[in-house]
Coordinates of N, CA and C in Angstrom, one line a residue:
Chain A
G1 N 12.6 5.5 13.4 CA 11.3 5.3 12.8 C 11.1 3.9 12.2
N2 N 10.0 3.6 11.8 CA 9.7 2.3 11.2 C 10.2 2.2 9.8
S3 N 10.7 1.0 9.4 CA 11.2 0.8 8.0 C 11.1 -0.7 7.7
V4 N 11.0 -0.9 6.4 CA 10.9 -2.3 5.9 C 11.9 -2.4 4.7
T5 N 12.7 -3.5 4.8 CA 13.7 -3.7 3.7 C 13.4 -5.1 3.1
Q6 N 13.2 -5.1 1.8 CA 13.0 -6.3 1.1 C 13.9 -6.5 -0.1
M7 N 14.1 -7.7 -0.5 CA 15.1 -8.0 -1.6 C 14.7 -7.3 -2.9
E8 N 15.7 -6.9 -3.6 CA 15.4 -6.2 -4.9 C 15.0 -7.3 -5.9
G9 N 14.3 -6.8 -6.9 CA 13.9 -7.7 -8.0 C 14.6 -7.1 -9.3
P10 N 14.1 -7.6 -10.4 CA 13.1 -8.6 -10.5 C 13.7 -10.0 -10.2
V11 N 12.8 -10.9 -9.7 CA 13.1 -12.3 -9.5 C 12.4 -13.1 -10.6
T12 N 13.2 -13.8 -11.3 CA 12.6 -14.6 -12.4 C 12.8 -16.1 -12.1
L13 N 11.7 -16.8 -12.1 CA 11.7 -18.2 -11.8 C 10.9 -19.0 -12.9
S14 N 11.2 -20.2 -13.0 CA 10.5 -21.2 -13.8 C 9.3 -21.7 -13.1
E15 N 8.2 -22.0 -13.8 CA 7.0 -22.5 -13.1 C 7.4 -23.7 -12.3
E16 N 6.7 -23.8 -11.1 CA 6.9 -24.9 -10.2 C 8.2 -24.8 -9.3
A17 N 8.9 -23.7 -9.5 CA 10.1 -23.5 -8.7 C 9.7 -23.0 -7.3
F18 N 10.6 -23.1 -6.3 CA 10.4 -22.6 -5.0 C 10.7 -21.1 -4.9
L19 N 9.9 -20.4 -4.2 CA 10.0 -18.9 -4.1 C 10.4 -18.5 -2.7
T20 N 11.3 -17.7 -2.5 CA 11.6 -16.9 -1.3 C 11.8 -15.5 -1.6
I21 N 11.1 -14.6 -0.9 CA 11.4 -13.2 -1.0 C 11.6 -12.7 0.4
N22 N 12.9 -12.2 0.6 CA 13.3 -11.8 2.0 C 12.7 -10.4 2.4
C23 N 12.4 -10.3 3.7 CA 11.9 -9.1 4.2 C 12.3 -9.0 5.6
T24 N 12.9 -7.8 6.0 CA 13.3 -7.5 7.4 C 12.7 -6.2 7.7
Y25 N 12.5 -5.9 9.0 CA 11.9 -4.7 9.4 C 12.6 -4.1 10.6
T26 N 12.3 -2.8 10.8 CA 12.7 -2.1 12.0 C 11.5 -1.4 12.5
A27 N 11.1 -1.5 13.8 CA 9.9 -0.9 14.3 C 10.0 -0.8 15.8
T28 N 9.3 0.2 16.3 CA 9.2 0.3 17.7 C 7.9 -0.4 18.1
G29 N 7.9 -0.9 19.3 CA 6.7 -1.6 19.7 C 6.5 -3.0 19.1
Y30 N 5.3 -3.4 18.9 CA 5.0 -4.7 18.4 C 4.1 -4.6 17.1
P31 N 4.7 -4.4 16.0 CA 4.0 -4.2 14.7 C 3.3 -5.5 14.3
S32 N 2.3 -5.3 13.4 CA 1.7 -6.4 12.6 C 2.5 -6.4 11.3
L33 N 2.6 -7.5 10.7 CA 3.4 -7.7 9.4 C 2.5 -8.2 8.3
F34 N 2.7 -7.8 7.1 CA 1.9 -8.1 6.0 C 2.7 -8.3 4.7
W35 N 2.1 -9.1 3.8 CA 2.5 -9.1 2.4 C 1.3 -8.7 1.6
Y36 N 1.6 -7.7 0.7 CA 0.6 -7.3 -0.3 C 1.1 -7.7 -1.6
V37 N 0.1 -7.9 -2.6 CA 0.5 -8.2 -3.9 C -0.2 -7.2 -4.9
Q38 N 0.5 -6.9 -5.9 CA -0.1 -5.9 -6.9 C 0.1 -6.6 -8.3
Y39 N -1.0 -7.1 -8.8 CA -1.0 -7.6 -10.2 C -1.0 -6.5 -11.2
P40 N -0.5 -6.7 -12.4 CA -0.5 -5.7 -13.4 C -1.8 -5.0 -13.6
G41 N -1.8 -3.7 -13.5 CA -3.0 -2.9 -13.8 C -4.1 -2.9 -12.6
E42 N -3.7 -3.5 -11.5 CA -4.7 -3.6 -10.4 C -4.1 -2.9 -9.2
G43 N -5.0 -2.8 -8.2 CA -4.6 -2.2 -6.9 C -3.9 -3.2 -6.0
L44 N -3.4 -2.7 -4.9 CA -2.8 -3.6 -3.9 C -3.8 -4.5 -3.2
Q45 N -3.5 -5.7 -3.1 CA -4.3 -6.7 -2.4 C -3.6 -7.3 -1.2
L46 N -4.2 -7.5 -0.1 CA -3.6 -8.1 1.1 C -3.5 -9.6 0.7
L47 N -2.2 -10.1 0.8 CA -2.0 -11.5 0.6 C -2.0 -12.4 1.8
L48 N -1.3 -11.9 2.8 CA -1.4 -12.6 4.1 C -0.9 -11.6 5.2
K49 N -1.1 -12.0 6.5 CA -0.7 -11.2 7.6 C -0.4 -12.0 8.8
A50 N 0.4 -11.4 9.7 CA 0.7 -12.0 11.0 C 0.7 -10.9 12.0
T51 N 0.1 -11.1 13.1 CA -0.1 -10.0 14.1 C 0.8 -10.1 15.3
K52 N 1.5 -11.3 15.6 CA 2.3 -11.4 16.7 C 3.4 -12.4 16.4
A53 N 4.5 -12.4 17.2 CA 5.6 -13.2 17.0 C 5.3 -14.7 16.9
D54 N 5.9 -15.4 16.0 CA 5.8 -16.8 15.7 C 4.5 -17.1 15.0
D55 N 3.6 -16.2 14.7 CA 2.4 -16.4 13.9 C 2.9 -16.7 12.5
K56 N 2.1 -17.6 11.8 CA 2.4 -17.9 10.4 C 1.1 -17.4 9.6
G57 N 1.4 -16.5 8.7 CA 0.3 -16.1 7.8 C 0.4 -17.0 6.5
S58 N -0.8 -17.3 6.0 CA -0.8 -18.2 4.7 C -2.0 -17.9 3.9
N59 N -1.8 -18.0 2.6 CA -2.9 -17.7 1.6 C -2.5 -18.1 0.3
K60 N -3.3 -18.8 -0.5 CA -3.0 -19.2 -1.9 C -1.7 -19.9 -2.0
G61 N -1.3 -20.7 -1.1 CA 0.0 -21.4 -1.1 C 1.2 -20.6 -0.7
F62 N 1.0 -19.3 -0.4 CA 2.1 -18.5 0.1 C 2.1 -18.6 1.7
E63 N 3.3 -18.5 2.3 CA 3.4 -18.5 3.7 C 4.5 -17.5 4.1
A64 N 4.3 -17.0 5.3 CA 5.4 -16.2 6.0 C 5.2 -16.3 7.5
T65 N 6.3 -16.4 8.2 CA 6.3 -16.5 9.6 C 7.0 -15.3 10.3
Y66 N 6.3 -14.7 11.2 CA 6.7 -13.5 12.0 C 7.9 -14.0 12.9
R67 N 9.1 -13.6 12.6 CA 10.3 -13.9 13.4 C 10.8 -12.7 14.1
K68 N 10.4 -12.6 15.4 CA 10.8 -11.4 16.2 C 12.3 -11.4 16.4
E69 N 12.9 -12.5 16.6 CA 14.3 -12.6 17.0 C 15.2 -12.1 15.9
T70 N 14.7 -12.3 14.6 CA 15.5 -11.9 13.5 C 14.9 -10.7 12.7
T71 N 13.8 -10.2 13.3 CA 13.0 -9.1 12.7 C 12.8 -9.4 11.2
S72 N 12.2 -10.6 10.9 CA 12.0 -11.0 9.5 C 10.6 -11.5 9.3
F73 N 10.2 -11.5 8.0 CA 8.9 -12.0 7.6 C 9.1 -12.4 6.1
H74 N 9.8 -13.4 5.9 CA 10.1 -13.9 4.5 C 8.9 -14.6 3.9
L75 N 8.7 -14.2 2.6 CA 7.6 -14.9 1.9 C 8.1 -16.1 1.2
E76 N 7.3 -17.2 1.2 CA 7.7 -18.4 0.6 C 6.5 -19.1 -0.1
K77 N 6.8 -19.8 -1.2 CA 5.8 -20.6 -1.9 C 6.5 -21.8 -2.5
G78 N 6.0 -22.9 -2.3 CA 6.6 -24.2 -2.7 C 6.7 -24.4 -4.2
S79 N 5.7 -23.9 -4.9 CA 5.6 -24.1 -6.4 C 4.9 -23.0 -7.0
V80 N 5.6 -22.1 -7.7 CA 5.0 -20.9 -8.2 C 4.4 -21.2 -9.6
Q81 N 3.4 -20.4 -9.9 CA 2.7 -20.5 -11.2 C 2.9 -19.2 -12.0
V82 N 2.7 -19.3 -13.3 CA 2.8 -18.0 -14.1 C 1.8 -17.0 -13.6
S83 N 0.7 -17.4 -13.1 CA -0.3 -16.4 -12.5 C 0.2 -15.7 -11.3
D84 N 1.3 -16.1 -10.7 CA 1.8 -15.5 -9.5 C 2.7 -14.3 -9.9
S85 N 2.9 -14.1 -11.2 CA 3.7 -12.9 -11.6 C 3.0 -11.6 -11.2
A86 N 3.8 -10.8 -10.4 CA 3.2 -9.6 -9.8 C 4.3 -8.9 -9.0
V87 N 4.0 -7.8 -8.4 CA 4.9 -7.2 -7.5 C 4.4 -7.4 -6.1
Y88 N 5.4 -7.8 -5.2 CA 5.0 -8.2 -3.8 C 5.7 -7.2 -2.9
F89 N 4.8 -6.7 -2.0 CA 5.3 -5.6 -1.0 C 5.2 -6.2 0.4
C90 N 6.2 -6.1 1.1 CA 6.2 -6.4 2.6 C 5.9 -5.1 3.3
A91 N 5.1 -5.2 4.4 CA 4.7 -4.0 5.1 C 4.5 -4.3 6.6
L92 N 4.6 -3.2 7.3 CA 4.3 -3.3 8.8 C 3.3 -2.3 9.1
S93 N 2.6 -2.6 10.2 CA 1.5 -1.7 10.7 C 1.7 -1.4 12.1
T94 N 1.6 -0.1 12.5 CA 1.6 0.3 13.9 C 0.3 1.0 14.1
F95 N -0.2 0.8 15.3 CA -1.5 1.4 15.6 C -1.4 2.7 16.2
T96 N -2.0 3.7 15.6 CA -2.0 5.1 16.1 C -3.4 5.4 16.6
G97 N -3.5 6.6 17.1 CA -4.8 6.9 17.7 C -6.0 6.8 16.8
G98 N -5.7 7.1 15.5 CA -6.8 7.2 14.6 C -6.9 5.9 13.7
G99 N -6.0 5.0 13.9 CA -6.0 3.8 13.0 C -4.7 3.3 12.8
N100 N -4.6 2.4 11.8 CA -3.3 1.7 11.5 C -2.5 2.5 10.4
K101 N -1.2 2.6 10.7 CA -0.4 3.2 9.7 C 0.5 2.2 9.1
L102 N 0.5 2.1 7.7 CA 1.2 1.1 7.0 C 2.5 1.7 6.5
T103 N 3.6 1.0 6.7 CA 4.9 1.3 6.1 C 5.3 0.2 5.2
F104 N 5.6 0.5 3.9 CA 5.9 -0.5 2.9 C 7.4 -0.6 2.6
G105 N 7.8 -1.7 2.1 CA 9.0 -1.9 1.5 C 8.9 -1.4 0.0
T106 N 10.0 -1.5 -0.7 CA 10.1 -1.0 -2.1 C 9.5 -1.9 -3.1
G107 N 9.1 -3.1 -2.7 CA 8.5 -4.1 -3.6 C 9.5 -4.9 -4.3
T108 N 9.1 -6.2 -4.6 CA 9.9 -7.1 -5.4 C 9.0 -7.7 -6.5
Q109 N 9.5 -7.4 -7.7 CA 8.8 -8.0 -8.9 C 9.1 -9.4 -9.1
L110 N 8.1 -10.2 -9.3 CA 8.3 -11.7 -9.5 C 7.8 -11.9 -11.0
K111 N 8.6 -12.6 -11.7 CA 8.2 -13.1 -13.1 C 8.4 -14.6 -13.1
V112 N 7.3 -15.2 -13.4 CA 7.3 -16.7 -13.5 C 7.1 -17.1 -15.0
E113 N 8.1 -17.9 -15.5 CA 8.1 -18.3 -16.9 C 7.8 -19.8 -17.0
L114 N 7.2 -20.1 -18.2 CA 6.9 -21.5 -18.4 C 8.2 -22.3 -18.7
Chain B
E1 N -19.9 -6.7 -2.7 CA -19.6 -5.4 -2.1 C -18.6 -4.7 -3.0
A2 N -19.0 -3.4 -3.3 CA -18.1 -2.6 -4.2 C -16.9 -2.3 -3.5
G3 N -15.8 -2.2 -4.3 CA -14.5 -1.8 -3.7 C -14.3 -0.4 -3.7
V4 N -13.1 0.1 -3.5 CA -12.7 1.5 -3.5 C -12.6 1.9 -4.9
A5 N -13.3 3.0 -5.2 CA -13.3 3.6 -6.6 C -12.4 4.8 -6.6
Q6 N -11.7 4.9 -7.7 CA -10.9 6.1 -8.0 C -11.1 6.6 -9.4
S7 N -11.0 7.9 -9.6 CA -11.0 8.4 -10.9 C -10.2 9.7 -10.9
P8 N -9.6 10.1 -12.1 CA -9.5 9.3 -13.3 C -8.4 8.1 -13.1
R9 N -8.3 7.2 -14.0 CA -7.3 6.2 -13.9 C -6.0 6.7 -14.4
Y10 N -6.0 7.6 -15.3 CA -4.7 8.1 -15.9 C -4.9 9.6 -16.1
K11 N -3.8 10.4 -15.9 CA -3.9 11.8 -16.1 C -2.5 12.3 -16.5
I12 N -2.4 13.1 -17.6 CA -1.2 13.7 -18.0 C -1.4 15.2 -18.0
I13 N -0.4 15.8 -17.4 CA -0.5 17.3 -17.3 C 0.9 17.9 -17.5
E14 N 1.0 19.2 -17.7 CA 2.3 19.8 -17.7 C 2.6 20.4 -16.4
K15 N 3.9 20.6 -16.1 CA 4.3 21.2 -14.8 C 3.6 22.5 -14.6
R16 N 3.3 22.8 -13.4 CA 2.7 24.1 -13.0 C 1.2 24.1 -13.2
Q17 N 0.7 23.0 -13.8 CA -0.8 22.9 -13.9 C -1.4 22.3 -12.6
S18 N -2.7 22.3 -12.5 CA -3.4 21.7 -11.3 C -4.0 20.5 -11.7
V19 N -4.2 19.6 -10.7 CA -4.9 18.3 -11.0 C -5.6 17.9 -9.7
A20 N -6.7 17.1 -9.9 CA -7.5 16.6 -8.7 C -7.8 15.2 -9.0
F21 N -7.8 14.4 -7.9 CA -8.1 13.0 -7.9 C -9.3 12.8 -7.0
W22 N -10.1 11.8 -7.3 CA -11.3 11.6 -6.5 C -11.3 10.1 -6.0
C23 N -11.8 9.9 -4.8 CA -11.9 8.6 -4.2 C -13.2 8.4 -3.6
N24 N -13.8 7.2 -3.8 CA -15.0 6.8 -3.1 C -14.7 5.6 -2.3
P25 N -14.7 5.6 -1.0 CA -14.3 4.4 -0.2 C -15.4 3.4 -0.2
I26 N -15.1 2.2 0.4 CA -16.1 1.2 0.6 C -17.1 1.8 1.6
S27 N -18.4 1.5 1.3 CA -19.5 2.0 2.1 C -19.3 1.6 3.6
G28 N -19.4 2.6 4.4 CA -19.3 2.4 5.9 C -17.9 2.5 6.4
H29 N -16.9 2.6 5.6 CA -15.5 2.7 6.1 C -15.2 4.1 6.5
A30 N -14.9 4.2 7.8 CA -14.7 5.5 8.4 C -13.3 6.1 8.1
T31 N -12.3 5.2 7.9 CA -10.9 5.7 7.7 C -10.6 5.7 6.2
L32 N -10.0 6.8 5.7 CA -9.6 6.9 4.3 C -8.2 7.3 4.3
Y33 N -7.4 6.7 3.4 CA -6.0 7.0 3.2 C -5.7 7.4 1.8
W34 N -4.7 8.3 1.6 CA -4.1 8.6 0.3 C -2.7 8.3 0.4
Y35 N -2.2 7.5 -0.6 CA -0.8 7.1 -0.7 C -0.2 7.6 -2.0
Q36 N 1.1 7.9 -2.0 CA 1.8 8.2 -3.3 C 2.8 7.1 -3.5
Q37 N 2.7 6.5 -4.7 CA 3.6 5.4 -5.1 C 4.5 5.8 -6.3
I38 N 5.7 6.2 -6.0 CA 6.6 6.6 -7.1 C 7.2 5.3 -7.7
L39 N 7.4 5.3 -9.0 CA 7.9 4.1 -9.7 C 9.1 3.5 -9.0
G40 N 9.0 2.2 -8.7 CA 10.1 1.5 -8.1 C 10.2 1.6 -6.6
Q41 N 9.2 2.3 -6.0 CA 9.1 2.4 -4.6 C 7.8 1.9 -4.0
G42 N 7.8 1.7 -2.7 CA 6.5 1.3 -2.1 C 5.7 2.5 -1.8
P43 N 4.4 2.3 -1.6 CA 3.5 3.4 -1.3 C 3.9 4.2 -0.1
K44 N 3.7 5.5 -0.1 CA 4.0 6.3 1.0 C 2.8 7.1 1.4
L45 N 2.4 7.0 2.7 CA 1.2 7.6 3.2 C 1.3 9.2 3.1
L46 N 0.3 9.8 2.4 CA 0.3 11.2 2.4 C -0.6 11.8 3.5
I47 N -1.8 11.2 3.6 CA -2.8 11.7 4.5 C -3.8 10.7 4.9
Q48 N -4.2 10.7 6.2 CA -5.2 9.8 6.7 C -6.4 10.6 7.3
F49 N -7.6 10.2 6.9 CA -8.8 10.8 7.5 C -9.5 9.8 8.4
Q50 N -10.1 10.2 9.5 CA -11.0 9.5 10.2 C -12.3 10.2 10.2
N51 N -13.3 9.7 9.5 CA -14.5 10.4 9.1 C -14.1 11.6 8.3
N52 N -14.4 12.8 8.7 CA -14.0 14.0 7.9 C -12.9 14.8 8.5
G53 N -12.3 14.2 9.6 CA -11.1 14.8 10.3 C -9.8 14.2 9.9
V54 N -8.8 15.1 9.8 CA -7.4 14.6 9.5 C -6.8 14.0 10.7
V55 N -6.3 12.7 10.6 CA -5.5 12.1 11.6 C -4.0 12.3 11.5
D56 N -3.6 12.2 10.3 CA -2.1 12.3 10.0 C -1.9 12.8 8.6
D57 N -1.3 14.0 8.6 CA -0.9 14.6 7.3 C 0.6 15.0 7.3
S58 N 1.4 14.3 8.1 CA 2.7 14.7 8.4 C 3.6 14.6 7.1
Q59 N 3.3 13.8 6.2 CA 4.1 13.6 5.0 C 3.4 14.2 3.7
L60 N 2.4 15.1 3.9 CA 1.8 15.8 2.8 C 2.5 17.1 2.6
P61 N 3.0 17.3 1.3 CA 3.6 18.6 1.0 C 2.6 19.7 0.9
K62 N 2.4 20.3 2.0 CA 1.2 21.2 2.1 C 1.3 22.5 1.3
D63 N 2.5 22.8 0.8 CA 2.6 24.0 0.0 C 1.9 23.8 -1.4
R64 N 1.7 22.5 -1.8 CA 1.2 22.2 -3.1 C 0.1 21.2 -3.1
F65 N 0.0 20.4 -2.1 CA -1.0 19.3 -2.0 C -2.0 19.7 -1.0
S66 N -3.3 19.4 -1.3 CA -4.4 19.5 -0.3 C -5.3 18.4 -0.5
A67 N -6.1 18.1 0.5 CA -7.0 17.0 0.5 C -8.2 17.3 1.4
E68 N -9.4 16.9 1.0 CA -10.5 17.1 1.8 C -11.4 15.9 1.8
R69 N -12.2 15.7 2.8 CA -13.2 14.6 2.8 C -14.5 15.1 3.4
L70 N -15.2 15.8 2.6 CA -16.5 16.4 3.0 C -17.5 15.3 3.4
K71 N -18.2 15.5 4.4 CA -19.3 14.6 4.9 C -18.8 13.2 5.2
G72 N -17.5 13.1 5.3 CA -16.9 11.8 5.8 C -17.0 10.6 4.8
V73 N -17.2 10.9 3.5 CA -17.4 9.8 2.6 C -16.3 10.0 1.5
D74 N -16.7 10.6 0.4 CA -15.8 10.8 -0.7 C -14.6 11.7 -0.3
S75 N -13.5 11.6 -1.1 CA -12.4 12.5 -0.8 C -11.8 12.9 -2.1
T76 N -11.2 14.1 -2.1 CA -10.5 14.7 -3.2 C -9.1 15.0 -2.8
L77 N -8.1 14.7 -3.6 CA -6.7 15.1 -3.4 C -6.3 16.0 -4.6
K78 N -5.8 17.2 -4.3 CA -5.4 18.1 -5.3 C -3.9 18.5 -5.2
I79 N -3.4 18.7 -6.4 CA -2.0 19.2 -6.5 C -2.0 20.5 -7.3
Q80 N -1.4 21.5 -6.7 CA -1.5 22.8 -7.3 C -0.3 23.7 -6.8
P81 N 0.7 24.0 -7.6 CA 0.9 23.5 -9.0 C 1.8 22.2 -9.0
A82 N 1.6 21.4 -10.0 CA 2.3 20.2 -10.1 C 3.8 20.4 -10.5
K83 N 4.6 19.5 -10.0 CA 6.0 19.5 -10.4 C 6.3 18.1 -11.0
L84 N 7.5 18.1 -11.7 CA 7.8 16.8 -12.4 C 7.9 15.6 -11.4
E85 N 8.4 15.9 -10.2 CA 8.6 14.8 -9.3 C 7.3 14.3 -8.7
D86 N 6.2 14.9 -9.0 CA 4.9 14.4 -8.6 C 4.4 13.3 -9.4
S87 N 5.1 13.0 -10.5 CA 4.7 11.8 -11.3 C 4.7 10.6 -10.5
A88 N 3.6 9.9 -10.4 CA 3.5 8.7 -9.5 C 2.1 8.2 -9.7
V89 N 1.8 7.1 -9.0 CA 0.5 6.5 -8.9 C -0.1 6.9 -7.5
Y90 N -1.3 7.5 -7.5 CA -1.9 7.9 -6.2 C -3.0 6.9 -5.9
L91 N -2.7 6.3 -4.7 CA -3.6 5.2 -4.3 C -4.5 5.7 -3.1
C92 N -5.7 5.3 -3.2 CA -6.7 5.6 -2.1 C -7.0 4.2 -1.4
A93 N -7.1 4.2 -0.1 CA -7.5 3.0 0.6 C -8.5 3.4 1.7
S94 N -9.3 2.4 2.1 CA -10.2 2.7 3.2 C -10.2 1.5 4.2
S95 N -10.6 1.7 5.4 CA -10.7 0.7 6.4 C -11.8 1.0 7.4
N96 N -12.2 0.0 8.1 CA -13.3 0.1 9.0 C -12.8 -0.1 10.4
P97 N -12.5 1.0 11.1 CA -11.9 0.8 12.5 C -12.8 0.0 13.4
W98 N -12.1 -0.8 14.2 CA -12.9 -1.6 15.2 C -12.2 -1.4 16.5
R99 N -12.8 -0.8 17.4 CA -12.2 -0.5 18.7 C -11.7 -1.8 19.4
G100 N -10.5 -1.8 19.8 CA -9.9 -2.9 20.5 C -9.2 -3.8 19.6
S101 N -9.3 -3.6 18.3 CA -8.5 -4.5 17.4 C -7.2 -3.9 17.1
S102 N -6.2 -4.7 17.0 CA -4.8 -4.2 16.8 C -4.6 -4.0 15.3
Y103 N -5.6 -4.4 14.5 CA -5.4 -4.2 13.0 C -6.8 -4.1 12.3
N104 N -6.9 -3.2 11.4 CA -8.1 -3.3 10.5 C -7.6 -3.2 9.1
E105 N -8.0 -4.1 8.2 CA -7.4 -4.2 6.9 C -7.7 -3.0 6.1
Q106 N -6.7 -2.5 5.3 CA -6.9 -1.5 4.4 C -7.2 -2.1 3.0
F107 N -8.3 -1.6 2.3 CA -8.6 -2.0 1.0 C -8.2 -0.9 0.0
F108 N -7.5 -1.3 -1.0 CA -7.0 -0.3 -1.9 C -7.8 -0.2 -3.2
G109 N -7.9 1.0 -3.7 CA -8.4 1.2 -5.1 C -7.3 1.0 -6.1
P110 N -7.7 1.1 -7.4 CA -6.8 0.8 -8.5 C -5.7 1.8 -8.7
G111 N -6.0 3.0 -8.2 CA -5.0 4.1 -8.3 C -5.2 5.0 -9.5
T112 N -4.6 6.2 -9.4 CA -4.6 7.1 -10.6 C -3.1 7.3 -10.9
R113 N -2.8 7.0 -12.2 CA -1.4 7.2 -12.6 C -1.3 8.7 -13.2
L114 N -0.4 9.5 -12.5 CA -0.2 10.9 -12.9 C 1.2 11.0 -13.6
T115 N 1.2 11.6 -14.8 CA 2.4 11.9 -15.5 C 2.5 13.4 -15.6
V116 N 3.5 14.0 -15.1 CA 3.8 15.4 -15.2 C 4.9 15.7 -16.2
L117 N 4.6 16.4 -17.3 CA 5.6 16.7 -18.3 C 6.2 18.0 -18.2

């Protein structure tokens, strides 16, 4: 079956530090890959996505590249801000007859301090 | 455009009681999903509707959980009777299927946090 493994948190960084959150996946077929973010007290929001191998998703300074050879989709940001503090979920999607089915990782909490 | 609405935001009940959650998807979205997010875990799909029909309920504990989507719009998720392990955040999401697309984005509501004592 499909599964997503991401690094455990919490990850604590100083403002302007470089961020990497590792994510690897197992899937049949050709999944699409996503990073979702959950800010305190809010619902999940799509941060970025990549739908095929070697695609790079990017948004708000965050980037992730779909690496089929290593089955990875690591999230990176060059300089984090306090406002980036949130829980980040890596996910994959496979298309079924009725729509897309998302499989999530366990989430990584990021804390950014001044 | 209004987002996915859920109510209540918080609910505390005792075990063996019943509880119901309500979801109003984004207008025009044919596909509706209910997820269970236990603390420290990622969301797990419970049930997926396409209009008012069930597409996938393979992970729904049918002995105690039920869900319906009358008229293909709003949806209700019910737990009867609740167990301690049902304590979680219940997320509703919706999407607008597009034939031929390999992906259609799911938009999530704020969730209902359930505590079972």
